mmCIF file of C-alpha atoms in Angstrom:
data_model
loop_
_atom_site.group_PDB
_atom_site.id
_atom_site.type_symbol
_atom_site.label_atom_id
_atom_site.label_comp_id
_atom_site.label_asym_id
_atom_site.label_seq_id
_atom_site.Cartn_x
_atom_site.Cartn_y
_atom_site.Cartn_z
ATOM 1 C CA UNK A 1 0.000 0.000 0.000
ATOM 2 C CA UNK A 2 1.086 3.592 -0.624
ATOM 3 C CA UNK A 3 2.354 4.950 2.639
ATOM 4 C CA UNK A 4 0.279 8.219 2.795
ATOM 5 C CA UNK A 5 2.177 11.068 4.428
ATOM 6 C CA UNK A 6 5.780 9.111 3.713
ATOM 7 C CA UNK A 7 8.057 12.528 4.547
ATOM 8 C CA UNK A 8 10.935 10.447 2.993
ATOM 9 C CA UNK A 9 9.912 10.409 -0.542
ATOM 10 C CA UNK A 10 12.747 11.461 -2.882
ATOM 11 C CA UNK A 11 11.846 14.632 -5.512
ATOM 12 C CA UNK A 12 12.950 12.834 -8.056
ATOM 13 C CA UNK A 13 10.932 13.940 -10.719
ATOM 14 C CA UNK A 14 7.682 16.102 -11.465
ATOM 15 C CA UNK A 15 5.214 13.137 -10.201
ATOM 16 C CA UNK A 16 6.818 13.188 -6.839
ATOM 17 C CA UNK A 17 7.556 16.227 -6.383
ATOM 18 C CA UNK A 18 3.672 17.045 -6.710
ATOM 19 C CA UNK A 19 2.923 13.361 -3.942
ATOM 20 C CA UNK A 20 4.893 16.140 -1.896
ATOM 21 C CA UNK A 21 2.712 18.863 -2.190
ATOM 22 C CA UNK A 22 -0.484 17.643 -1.672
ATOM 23 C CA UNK A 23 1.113 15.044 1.145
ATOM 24 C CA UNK A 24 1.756 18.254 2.404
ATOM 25 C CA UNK A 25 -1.014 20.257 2.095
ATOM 26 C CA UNK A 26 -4.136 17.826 1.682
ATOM 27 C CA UNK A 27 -6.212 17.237 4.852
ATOM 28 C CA UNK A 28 -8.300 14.208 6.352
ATOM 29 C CA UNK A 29 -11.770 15.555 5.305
ATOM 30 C CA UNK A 30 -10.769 17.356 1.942
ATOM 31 C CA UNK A 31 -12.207 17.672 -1.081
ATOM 32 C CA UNK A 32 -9.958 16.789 -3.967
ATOM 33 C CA UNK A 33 -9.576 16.494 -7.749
ATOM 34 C CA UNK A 34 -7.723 13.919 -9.912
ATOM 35 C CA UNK A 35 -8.316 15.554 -13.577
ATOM 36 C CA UNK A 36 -6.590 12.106 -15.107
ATOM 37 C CA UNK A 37 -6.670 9.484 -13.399
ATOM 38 C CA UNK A 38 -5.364 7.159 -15.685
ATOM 39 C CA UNK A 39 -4.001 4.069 -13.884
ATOM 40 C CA UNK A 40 -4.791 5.318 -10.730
ATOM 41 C CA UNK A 41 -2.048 6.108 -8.497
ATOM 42 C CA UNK A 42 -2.779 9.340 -8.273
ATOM 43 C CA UNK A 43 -6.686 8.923 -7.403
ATOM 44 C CA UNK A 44 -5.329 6.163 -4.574
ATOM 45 C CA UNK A 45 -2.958 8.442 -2.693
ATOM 46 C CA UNK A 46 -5.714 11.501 -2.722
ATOM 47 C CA UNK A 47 -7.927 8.958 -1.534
ATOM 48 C CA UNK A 48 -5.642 8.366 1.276
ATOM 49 C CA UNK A 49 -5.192 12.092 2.714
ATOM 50 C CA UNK A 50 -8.587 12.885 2.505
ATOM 51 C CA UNK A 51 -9.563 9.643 4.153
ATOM 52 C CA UNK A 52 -13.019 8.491 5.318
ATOM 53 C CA UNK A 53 -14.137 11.985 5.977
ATOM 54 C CA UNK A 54 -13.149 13.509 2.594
ATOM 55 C CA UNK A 55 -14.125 13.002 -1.436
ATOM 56 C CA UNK A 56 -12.237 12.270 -4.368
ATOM 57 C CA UNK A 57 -13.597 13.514 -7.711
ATOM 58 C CA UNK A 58 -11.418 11.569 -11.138
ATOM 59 C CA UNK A 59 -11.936 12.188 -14.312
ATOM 60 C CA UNK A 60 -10.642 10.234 -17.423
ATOM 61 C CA UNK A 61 -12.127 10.144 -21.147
ATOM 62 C CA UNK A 62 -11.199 6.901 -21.479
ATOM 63 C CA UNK A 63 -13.092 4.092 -20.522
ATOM 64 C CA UNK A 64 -9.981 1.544 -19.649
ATOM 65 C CA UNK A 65 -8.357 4.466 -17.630
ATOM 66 C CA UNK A 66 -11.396 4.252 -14.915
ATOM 67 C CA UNK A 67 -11.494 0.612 -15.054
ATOM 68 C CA UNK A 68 -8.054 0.124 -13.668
ATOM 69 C CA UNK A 69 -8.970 3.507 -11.487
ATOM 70 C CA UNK A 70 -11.650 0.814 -9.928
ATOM 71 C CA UNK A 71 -10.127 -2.256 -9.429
ATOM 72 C CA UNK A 72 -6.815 -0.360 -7.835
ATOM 73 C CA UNK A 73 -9.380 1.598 -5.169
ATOM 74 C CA UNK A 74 -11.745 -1.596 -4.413
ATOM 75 C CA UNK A 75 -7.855 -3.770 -4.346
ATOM 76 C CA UNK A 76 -7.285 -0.764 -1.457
ATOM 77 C CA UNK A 77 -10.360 -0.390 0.134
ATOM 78 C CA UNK A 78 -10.684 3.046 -0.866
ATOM 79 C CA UNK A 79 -13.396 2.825 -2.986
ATOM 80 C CA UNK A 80 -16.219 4.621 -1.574
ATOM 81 C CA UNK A 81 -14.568 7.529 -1.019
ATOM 82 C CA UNK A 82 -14.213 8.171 -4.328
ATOM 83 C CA UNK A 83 -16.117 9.534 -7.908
ATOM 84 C CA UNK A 84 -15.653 7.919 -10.857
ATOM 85 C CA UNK A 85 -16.297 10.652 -13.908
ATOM 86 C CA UNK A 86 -15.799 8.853 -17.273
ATOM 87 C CA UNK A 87 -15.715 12.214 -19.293
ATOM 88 C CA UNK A 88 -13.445 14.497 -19.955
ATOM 89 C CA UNK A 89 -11.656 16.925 -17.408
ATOM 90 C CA UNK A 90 -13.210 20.044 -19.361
ATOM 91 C CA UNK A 91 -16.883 19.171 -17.980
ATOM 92 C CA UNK A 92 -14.734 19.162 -14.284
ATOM 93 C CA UNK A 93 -17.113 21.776 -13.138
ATOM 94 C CA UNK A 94 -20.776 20.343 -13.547
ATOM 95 C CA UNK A 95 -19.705 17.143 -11.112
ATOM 96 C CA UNK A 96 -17.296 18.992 -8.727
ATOM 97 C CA UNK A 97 -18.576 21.917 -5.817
ATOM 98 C CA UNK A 98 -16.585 24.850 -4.553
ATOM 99 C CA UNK A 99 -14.246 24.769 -1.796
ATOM 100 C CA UNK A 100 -11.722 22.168 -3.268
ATOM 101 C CA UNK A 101 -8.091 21.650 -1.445
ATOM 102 C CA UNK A 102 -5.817 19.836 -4.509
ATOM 103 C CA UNK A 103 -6.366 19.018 -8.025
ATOM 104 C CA UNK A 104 -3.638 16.865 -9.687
ATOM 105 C CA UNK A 105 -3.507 17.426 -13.565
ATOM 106 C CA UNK A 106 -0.714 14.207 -14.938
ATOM 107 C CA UNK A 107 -1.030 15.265 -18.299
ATOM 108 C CA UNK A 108 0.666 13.406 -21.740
ATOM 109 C CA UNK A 109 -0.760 9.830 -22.709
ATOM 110 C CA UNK A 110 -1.992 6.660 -20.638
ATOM 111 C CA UNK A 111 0.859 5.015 -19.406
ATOM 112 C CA UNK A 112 0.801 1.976 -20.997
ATOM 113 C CA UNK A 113 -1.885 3.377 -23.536
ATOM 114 C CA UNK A 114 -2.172 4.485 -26.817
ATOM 115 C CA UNK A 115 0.195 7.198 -27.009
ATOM 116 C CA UNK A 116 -1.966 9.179 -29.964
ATOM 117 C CA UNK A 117 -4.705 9.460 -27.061
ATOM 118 C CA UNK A 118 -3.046 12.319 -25.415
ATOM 119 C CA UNK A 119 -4.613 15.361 -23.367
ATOM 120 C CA UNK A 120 -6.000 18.146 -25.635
ATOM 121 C CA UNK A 121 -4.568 21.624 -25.047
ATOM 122 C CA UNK A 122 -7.531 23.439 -25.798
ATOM 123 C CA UNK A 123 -9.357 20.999 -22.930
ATOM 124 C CA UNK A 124 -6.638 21.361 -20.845
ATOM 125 C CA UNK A 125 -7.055 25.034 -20.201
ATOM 126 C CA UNK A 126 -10.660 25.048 -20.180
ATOM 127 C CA UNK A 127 -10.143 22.267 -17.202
ATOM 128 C CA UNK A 128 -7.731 24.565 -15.477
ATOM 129 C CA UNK A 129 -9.323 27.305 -15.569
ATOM 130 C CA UNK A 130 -12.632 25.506 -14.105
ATOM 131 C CA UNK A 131 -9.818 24.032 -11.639
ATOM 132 C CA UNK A 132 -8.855 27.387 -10.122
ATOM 133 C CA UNK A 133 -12.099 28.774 -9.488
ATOM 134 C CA UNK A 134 -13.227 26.067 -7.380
ATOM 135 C CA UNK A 135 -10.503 26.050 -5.243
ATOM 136 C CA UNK A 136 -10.501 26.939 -1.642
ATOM 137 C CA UNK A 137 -7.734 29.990 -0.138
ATOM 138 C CA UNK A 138 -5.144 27.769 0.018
ATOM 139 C CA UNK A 139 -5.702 25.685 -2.234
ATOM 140 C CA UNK A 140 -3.776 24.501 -5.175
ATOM 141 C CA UNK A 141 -3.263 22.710 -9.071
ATOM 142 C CA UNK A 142 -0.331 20.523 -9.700
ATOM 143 C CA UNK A 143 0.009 19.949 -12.982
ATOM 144 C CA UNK A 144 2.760 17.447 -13.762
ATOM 145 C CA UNK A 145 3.779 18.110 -17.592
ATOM 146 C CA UNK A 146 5.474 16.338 -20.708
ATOM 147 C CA UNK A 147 7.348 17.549 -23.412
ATOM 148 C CA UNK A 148 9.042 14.353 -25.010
ATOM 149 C CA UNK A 149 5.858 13.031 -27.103
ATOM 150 C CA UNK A 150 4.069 14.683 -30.072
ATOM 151 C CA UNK A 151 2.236 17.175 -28.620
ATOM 152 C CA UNK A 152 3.326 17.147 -25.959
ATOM 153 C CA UNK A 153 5.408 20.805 -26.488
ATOM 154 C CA UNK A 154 2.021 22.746 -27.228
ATOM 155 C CA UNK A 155 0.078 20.834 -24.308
ATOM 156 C CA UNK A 156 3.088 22.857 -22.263
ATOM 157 C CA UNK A 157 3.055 25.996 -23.929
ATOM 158 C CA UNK A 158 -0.858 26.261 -23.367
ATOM 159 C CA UNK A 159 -0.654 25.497 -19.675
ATOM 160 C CA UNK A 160 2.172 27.697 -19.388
ATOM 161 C CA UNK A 161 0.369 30.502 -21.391
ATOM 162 C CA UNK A 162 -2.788 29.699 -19.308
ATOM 163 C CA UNK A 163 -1.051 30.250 -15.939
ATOM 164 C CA UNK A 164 1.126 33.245 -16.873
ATOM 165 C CA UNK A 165 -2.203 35.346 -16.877
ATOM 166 C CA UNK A 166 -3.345 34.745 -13.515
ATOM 167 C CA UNK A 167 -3.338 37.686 -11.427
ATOM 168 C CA UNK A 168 -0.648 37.432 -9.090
ATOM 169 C CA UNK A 169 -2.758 38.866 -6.026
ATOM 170 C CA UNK A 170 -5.053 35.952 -6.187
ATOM 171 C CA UNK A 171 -2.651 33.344 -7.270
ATOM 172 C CA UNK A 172 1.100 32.046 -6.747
ATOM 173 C CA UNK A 173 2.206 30.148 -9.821
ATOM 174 C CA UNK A 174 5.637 28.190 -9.563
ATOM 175 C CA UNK A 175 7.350 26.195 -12.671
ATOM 176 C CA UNK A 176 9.612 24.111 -11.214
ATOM 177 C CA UNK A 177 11.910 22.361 -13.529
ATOM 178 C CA UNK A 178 14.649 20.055 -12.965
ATOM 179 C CA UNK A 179 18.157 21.580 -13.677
ATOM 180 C CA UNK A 180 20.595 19.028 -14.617
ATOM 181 C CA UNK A 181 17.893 16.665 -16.615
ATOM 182 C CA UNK A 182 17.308 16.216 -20.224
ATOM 183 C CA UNK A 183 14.958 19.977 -21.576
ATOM 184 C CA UNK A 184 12.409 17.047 -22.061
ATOM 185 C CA UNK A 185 12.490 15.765 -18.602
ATOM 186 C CA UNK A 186 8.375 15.873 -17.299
ATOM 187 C CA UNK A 187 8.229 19.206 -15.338
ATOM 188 C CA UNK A 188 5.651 20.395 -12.818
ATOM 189 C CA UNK A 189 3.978 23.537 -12.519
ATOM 190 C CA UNK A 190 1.806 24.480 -9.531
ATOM 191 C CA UNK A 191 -1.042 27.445 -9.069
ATOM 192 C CA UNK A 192 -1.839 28.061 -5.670
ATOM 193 C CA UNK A 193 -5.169 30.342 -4.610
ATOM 194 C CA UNK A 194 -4.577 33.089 -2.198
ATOM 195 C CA UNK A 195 -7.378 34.498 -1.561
ATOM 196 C CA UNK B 1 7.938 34.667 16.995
ATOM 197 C CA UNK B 2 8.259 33.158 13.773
ATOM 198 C CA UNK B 3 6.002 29.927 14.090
ATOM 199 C CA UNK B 4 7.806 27.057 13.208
ATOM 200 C CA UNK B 5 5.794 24.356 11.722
ATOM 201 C CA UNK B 6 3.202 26.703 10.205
ATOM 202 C CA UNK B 7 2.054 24.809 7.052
ATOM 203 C CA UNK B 8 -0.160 27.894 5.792
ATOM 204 C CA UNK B 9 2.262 30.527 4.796
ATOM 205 C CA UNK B 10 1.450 31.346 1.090
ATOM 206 C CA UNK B 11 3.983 30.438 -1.381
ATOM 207 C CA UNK B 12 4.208 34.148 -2.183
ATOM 208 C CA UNK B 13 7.782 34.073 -3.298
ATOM 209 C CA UNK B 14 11.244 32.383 -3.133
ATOM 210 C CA UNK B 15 12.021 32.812 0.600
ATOM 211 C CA UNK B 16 8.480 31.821 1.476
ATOM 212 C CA UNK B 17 8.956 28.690 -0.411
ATOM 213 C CA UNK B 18 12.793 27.739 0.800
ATOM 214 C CA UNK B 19 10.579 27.962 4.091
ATOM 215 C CA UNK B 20 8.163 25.595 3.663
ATOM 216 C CA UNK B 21 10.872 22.915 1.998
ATOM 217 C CA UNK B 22 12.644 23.964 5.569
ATOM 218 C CA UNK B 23 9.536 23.678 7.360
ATOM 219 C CA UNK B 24 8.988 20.468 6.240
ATOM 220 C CA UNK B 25 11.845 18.682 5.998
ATOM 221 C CA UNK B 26 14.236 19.847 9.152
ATOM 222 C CA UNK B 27 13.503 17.917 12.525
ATOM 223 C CA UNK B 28 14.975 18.568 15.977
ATOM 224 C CA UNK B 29 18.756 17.862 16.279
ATOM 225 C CA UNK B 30 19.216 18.060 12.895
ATOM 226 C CA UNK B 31 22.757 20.045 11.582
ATOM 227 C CA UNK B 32 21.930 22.891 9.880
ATOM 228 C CA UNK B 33 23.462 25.746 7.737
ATOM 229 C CA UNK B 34 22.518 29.723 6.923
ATOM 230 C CA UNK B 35 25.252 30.361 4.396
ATOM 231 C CA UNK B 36 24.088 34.047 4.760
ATOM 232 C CA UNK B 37 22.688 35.311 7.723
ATOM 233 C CA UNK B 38 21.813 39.046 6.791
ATOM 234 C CA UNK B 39 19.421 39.811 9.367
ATOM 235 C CA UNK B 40 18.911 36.470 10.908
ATOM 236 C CA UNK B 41 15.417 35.712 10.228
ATOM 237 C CA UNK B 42 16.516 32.588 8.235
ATOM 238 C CA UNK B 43 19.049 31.671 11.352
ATOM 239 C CA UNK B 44 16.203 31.960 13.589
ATOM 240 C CA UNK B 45 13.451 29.798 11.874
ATOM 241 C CA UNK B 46 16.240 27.296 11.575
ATOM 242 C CA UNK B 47 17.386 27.281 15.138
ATOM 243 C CA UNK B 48 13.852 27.013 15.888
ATOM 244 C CA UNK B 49 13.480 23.588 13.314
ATOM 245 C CA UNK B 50 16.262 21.949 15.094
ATOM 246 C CA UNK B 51 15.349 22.349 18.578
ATOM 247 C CA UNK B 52 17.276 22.754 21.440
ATOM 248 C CA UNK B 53 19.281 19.063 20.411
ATOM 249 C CA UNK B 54 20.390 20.499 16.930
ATOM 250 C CA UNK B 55 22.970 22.900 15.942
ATOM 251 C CA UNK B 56 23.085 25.972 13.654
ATOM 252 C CA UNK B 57 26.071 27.455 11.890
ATOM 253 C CA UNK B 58 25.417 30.953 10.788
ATOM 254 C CA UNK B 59 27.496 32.646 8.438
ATOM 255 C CA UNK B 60 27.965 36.238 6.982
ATOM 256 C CA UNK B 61 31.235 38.292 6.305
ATOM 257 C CA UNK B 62 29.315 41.576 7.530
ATOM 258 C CA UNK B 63 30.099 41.990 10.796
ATOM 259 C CA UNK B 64 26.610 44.298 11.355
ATOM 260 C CA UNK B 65 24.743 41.227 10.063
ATOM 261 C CA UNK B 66 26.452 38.370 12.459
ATOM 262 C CA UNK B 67 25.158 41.299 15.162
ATOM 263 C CA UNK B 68 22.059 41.840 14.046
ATOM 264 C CA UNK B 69 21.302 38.029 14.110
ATOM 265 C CA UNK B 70 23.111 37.733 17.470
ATOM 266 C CA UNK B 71 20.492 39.795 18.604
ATOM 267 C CA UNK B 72 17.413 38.711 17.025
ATOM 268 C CA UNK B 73 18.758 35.049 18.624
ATOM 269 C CA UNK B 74 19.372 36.466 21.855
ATOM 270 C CA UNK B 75 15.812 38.352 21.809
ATOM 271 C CA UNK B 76 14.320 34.993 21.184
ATOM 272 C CA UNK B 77 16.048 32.800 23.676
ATOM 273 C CA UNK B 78 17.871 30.331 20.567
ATOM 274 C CA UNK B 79 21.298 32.193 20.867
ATOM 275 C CA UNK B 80 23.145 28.446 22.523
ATOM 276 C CA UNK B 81 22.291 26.526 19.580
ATOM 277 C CA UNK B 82 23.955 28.490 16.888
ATOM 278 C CA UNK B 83 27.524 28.928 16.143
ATOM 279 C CA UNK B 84 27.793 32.897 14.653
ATOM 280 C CA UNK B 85 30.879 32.304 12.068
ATOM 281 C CA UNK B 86 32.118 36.081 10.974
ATOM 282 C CA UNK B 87 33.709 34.521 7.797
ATOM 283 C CA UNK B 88 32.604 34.166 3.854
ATOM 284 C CA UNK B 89 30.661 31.066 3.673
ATOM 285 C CA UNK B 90 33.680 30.025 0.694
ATOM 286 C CA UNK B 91 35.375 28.572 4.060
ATOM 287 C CA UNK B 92 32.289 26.965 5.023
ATOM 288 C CA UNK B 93 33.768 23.195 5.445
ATOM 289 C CA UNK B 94 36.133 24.594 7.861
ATOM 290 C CA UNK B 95 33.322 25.274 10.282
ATOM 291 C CA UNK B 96 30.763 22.535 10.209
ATOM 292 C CA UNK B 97 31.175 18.911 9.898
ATOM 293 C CA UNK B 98 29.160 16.083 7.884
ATOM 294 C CA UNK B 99 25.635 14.811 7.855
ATOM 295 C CA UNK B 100 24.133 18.456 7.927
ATOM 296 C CA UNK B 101 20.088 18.324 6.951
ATOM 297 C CA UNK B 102 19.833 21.611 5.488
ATOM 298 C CA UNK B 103 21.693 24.538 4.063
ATOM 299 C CA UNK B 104 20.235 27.876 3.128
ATOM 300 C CA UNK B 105 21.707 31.079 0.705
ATOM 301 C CA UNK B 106 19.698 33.730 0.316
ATOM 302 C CA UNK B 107 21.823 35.687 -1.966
ATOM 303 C CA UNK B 108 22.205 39.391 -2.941
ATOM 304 C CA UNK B 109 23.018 42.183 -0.590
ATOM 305 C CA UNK B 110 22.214 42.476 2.852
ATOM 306 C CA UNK B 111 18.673 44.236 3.415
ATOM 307 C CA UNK B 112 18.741 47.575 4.351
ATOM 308 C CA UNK B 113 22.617 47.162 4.382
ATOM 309 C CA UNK B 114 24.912 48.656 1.411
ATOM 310 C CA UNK B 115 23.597 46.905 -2.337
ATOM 311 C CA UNK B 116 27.268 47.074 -3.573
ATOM 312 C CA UNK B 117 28.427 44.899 -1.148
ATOM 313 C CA UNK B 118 26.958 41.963 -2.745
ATOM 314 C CA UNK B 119 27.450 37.948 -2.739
ATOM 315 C CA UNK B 120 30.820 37.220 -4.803
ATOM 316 C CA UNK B 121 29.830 34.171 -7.690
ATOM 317 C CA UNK B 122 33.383 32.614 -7.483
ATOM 318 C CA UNK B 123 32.797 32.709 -3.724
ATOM 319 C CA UNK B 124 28.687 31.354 -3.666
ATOM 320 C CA UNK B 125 30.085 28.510 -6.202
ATOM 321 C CA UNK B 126 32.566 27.475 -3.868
ATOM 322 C CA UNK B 127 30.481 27.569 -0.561
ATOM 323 C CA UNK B 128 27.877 25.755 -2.927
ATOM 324 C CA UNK B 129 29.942 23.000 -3.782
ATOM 325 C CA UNK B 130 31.233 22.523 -0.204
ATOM 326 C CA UNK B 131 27.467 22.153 1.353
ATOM 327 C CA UNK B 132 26.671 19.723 -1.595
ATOM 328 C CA UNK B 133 29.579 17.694 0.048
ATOM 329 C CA UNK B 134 28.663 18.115 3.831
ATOM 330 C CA UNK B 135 25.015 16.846 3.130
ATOM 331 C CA UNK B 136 23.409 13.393 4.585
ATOM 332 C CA UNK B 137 21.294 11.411 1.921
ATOM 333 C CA UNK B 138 17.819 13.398 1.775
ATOM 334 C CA UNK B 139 19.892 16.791 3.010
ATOM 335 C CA UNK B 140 19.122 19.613 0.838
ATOM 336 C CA UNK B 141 20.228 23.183 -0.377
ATOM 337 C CA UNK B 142 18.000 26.078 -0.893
ATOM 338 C CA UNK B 143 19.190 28.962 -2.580
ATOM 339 C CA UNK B 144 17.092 32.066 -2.887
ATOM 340 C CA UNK B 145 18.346 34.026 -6.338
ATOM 341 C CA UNK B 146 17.732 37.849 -7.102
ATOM 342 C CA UNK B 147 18.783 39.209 -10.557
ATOM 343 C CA UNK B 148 17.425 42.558 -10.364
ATOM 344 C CA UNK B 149 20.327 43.880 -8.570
ATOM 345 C CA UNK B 150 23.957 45.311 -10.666
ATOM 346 C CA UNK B 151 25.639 41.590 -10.639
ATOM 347 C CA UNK B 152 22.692 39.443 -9.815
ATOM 348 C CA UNK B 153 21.983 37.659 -13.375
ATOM 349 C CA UNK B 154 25.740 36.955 -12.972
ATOM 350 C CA UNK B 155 25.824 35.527 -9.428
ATOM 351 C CA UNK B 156 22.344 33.597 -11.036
ATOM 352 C CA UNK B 157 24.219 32.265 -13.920
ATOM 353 C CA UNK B 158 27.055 31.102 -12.264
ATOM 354 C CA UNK B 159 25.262 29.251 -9.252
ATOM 355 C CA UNK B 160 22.821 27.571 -12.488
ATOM 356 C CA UNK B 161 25.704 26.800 -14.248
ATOM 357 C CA UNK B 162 27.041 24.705 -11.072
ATOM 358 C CA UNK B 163 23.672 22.789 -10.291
ATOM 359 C CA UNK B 164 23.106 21.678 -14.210
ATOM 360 C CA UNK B 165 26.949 19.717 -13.859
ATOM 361 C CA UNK B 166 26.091 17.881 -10.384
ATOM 362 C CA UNK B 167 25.294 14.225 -11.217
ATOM 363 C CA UNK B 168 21.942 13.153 -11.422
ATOM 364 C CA UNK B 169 22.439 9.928 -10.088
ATOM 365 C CA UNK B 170 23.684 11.770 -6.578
ATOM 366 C CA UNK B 171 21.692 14.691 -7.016
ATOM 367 C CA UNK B 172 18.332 16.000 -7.411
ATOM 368 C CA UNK B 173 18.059 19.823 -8.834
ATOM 369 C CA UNK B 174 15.409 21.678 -8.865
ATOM 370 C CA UNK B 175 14.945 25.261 -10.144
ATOM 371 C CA UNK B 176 11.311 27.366 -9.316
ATOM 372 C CA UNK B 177 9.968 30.391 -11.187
ATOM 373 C CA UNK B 178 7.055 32.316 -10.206
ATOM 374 C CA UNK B 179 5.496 32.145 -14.236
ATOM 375 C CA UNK B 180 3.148 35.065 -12.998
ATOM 376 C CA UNK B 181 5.601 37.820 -12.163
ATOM 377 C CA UNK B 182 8.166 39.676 -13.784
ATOM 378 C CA UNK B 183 11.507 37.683 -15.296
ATOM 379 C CA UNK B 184 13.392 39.665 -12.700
ATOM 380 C CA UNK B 185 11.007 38.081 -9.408
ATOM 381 C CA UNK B 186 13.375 36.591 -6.542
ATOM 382 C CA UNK B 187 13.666 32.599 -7.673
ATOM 383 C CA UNK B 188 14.318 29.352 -5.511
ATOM 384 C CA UNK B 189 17.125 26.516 -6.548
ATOM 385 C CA UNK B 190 16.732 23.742 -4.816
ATOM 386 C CA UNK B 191 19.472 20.764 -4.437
ATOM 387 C CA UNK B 192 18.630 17.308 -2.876
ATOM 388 C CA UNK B 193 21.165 14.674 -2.222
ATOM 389 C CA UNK B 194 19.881 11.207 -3.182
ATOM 390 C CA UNK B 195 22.195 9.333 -1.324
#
């Protein structure tokens, strides 16, 4: 089982450095996002900080994607917990309320998938954007982002494009990108609400 | 008093966010470094991490800023636990020993002090590589980068250049820009030692 609240965890690259954010920051009792949950891991370890008390809201277009998002919550015994959304992250807002702590946007293809299936830019943003206005002060996006697949450059420029516009009294945004890696090394950036 | 342990502070900018990876990751008795006191506000939050079992070592060349932080120390009852080290932090591994958790730069020119008395690059490199050096596996760096000042985006270049060469088999490097604020917004590098 994934050790929830594991201090330890090496920031190794984008998808753990965002496990430490919202290890950090999510709350038993939260509400929280998973935007793609593809094979799950994501949708398990929010389920595990928010625990009993909280919800979990994924989203994945694709039908396999929630399947293994299933089986990997009932294997856990987090199931209940949680909201299964086969549809795209763009329609986020008509199953999700206000008030939201985390949303975790892990963005390229299905591991494992078909790597033509990827995230659509235009989608993206329009999921983002829904993202930030239902967060709670305090709360925050991680969105953990490739560049090394077709498409994968735009997707980035988008998001990036996307978050340089928010107004800086309402939100932090951080890139954080890994210095001596590969330009195409996955990268995370994070938009925190502040008021 | 500076609360330690406060997991709310906004991530409003680089020093805010060196504070929560502080914050988060320093436990009492750890061995920790501030590479550059200035005024001590850095030296006290650590002093306050580690505890009454841990141990600081504070450096500045300034003499005005070892006495300012003597002060604020004094003031707040944490002066035992931290060795005040009127030297350049380039003679760093002369002063404190191995295993050290955490070591913090916050580079520049002393607030409120004189701006062309500023951090040397040759210098910062060389205190830079001797922290990398004194770390335990998990220890980290955090260094707090300002290029608006005359010799800043040199200082910044120089202390980039260093983290892109260190291996990333031993090393995990980690730079964070605000994408919402000017190019010339305070920035955070961030070094982790895998093991």
């Amino acid at each position: 089982m994934v050790k929830a609240g594991n201090k330890a965890e090496s920031l190794r690259g984008a998808v753990p450095l965002s496990h430490y954010f919202l290890r950090e920051r999510v709350q038993p009792g939260d509400l929280v996002v998973d935007a793609t949950c593809g094979n799950g891991f994501d949708t398990l370890l929010l389920a595990q900080l928010v625990g009993e008390t909280g919800r979990v809201w994924a989203f994945d277009v694709q039908p396999r994607a929630i399947a293994a998002t299933r089986e990997l919550l009932e294997r856990e015994g987090c199931r209940a917990r949680v909201e299964l959304v086969e549809t795209g992250h763009e329609r986020l807002a008509e199953s999700v309320p206000p008030g939201v702590r985390a949303v975790a946007f892990n963005l390229g293809y299905l591991p494992g998938g078909d790597s033509t299936l990827i995230t659509d830019p235009g989608n993206t943003v329009l999921a983002l954007s829904q993202a930030a206005e239902l967060l709670t002060p305090g709360g925050f996006i991680t969105i953990a982002l490739y560049t090394g697949h077709a498409g994968g450059p735009e997707e980035a420029s988008a998001v990036e494009g996307w978050a340089a516009l928010l107004h800086p009294g309402r939100f932090n945004v951080w890139r954080h990108r890994q210095l001596n890696r590969p330009d195409t090394a996955p990268y995370l950036v994070l938009v925190e609400r502040i008021r």
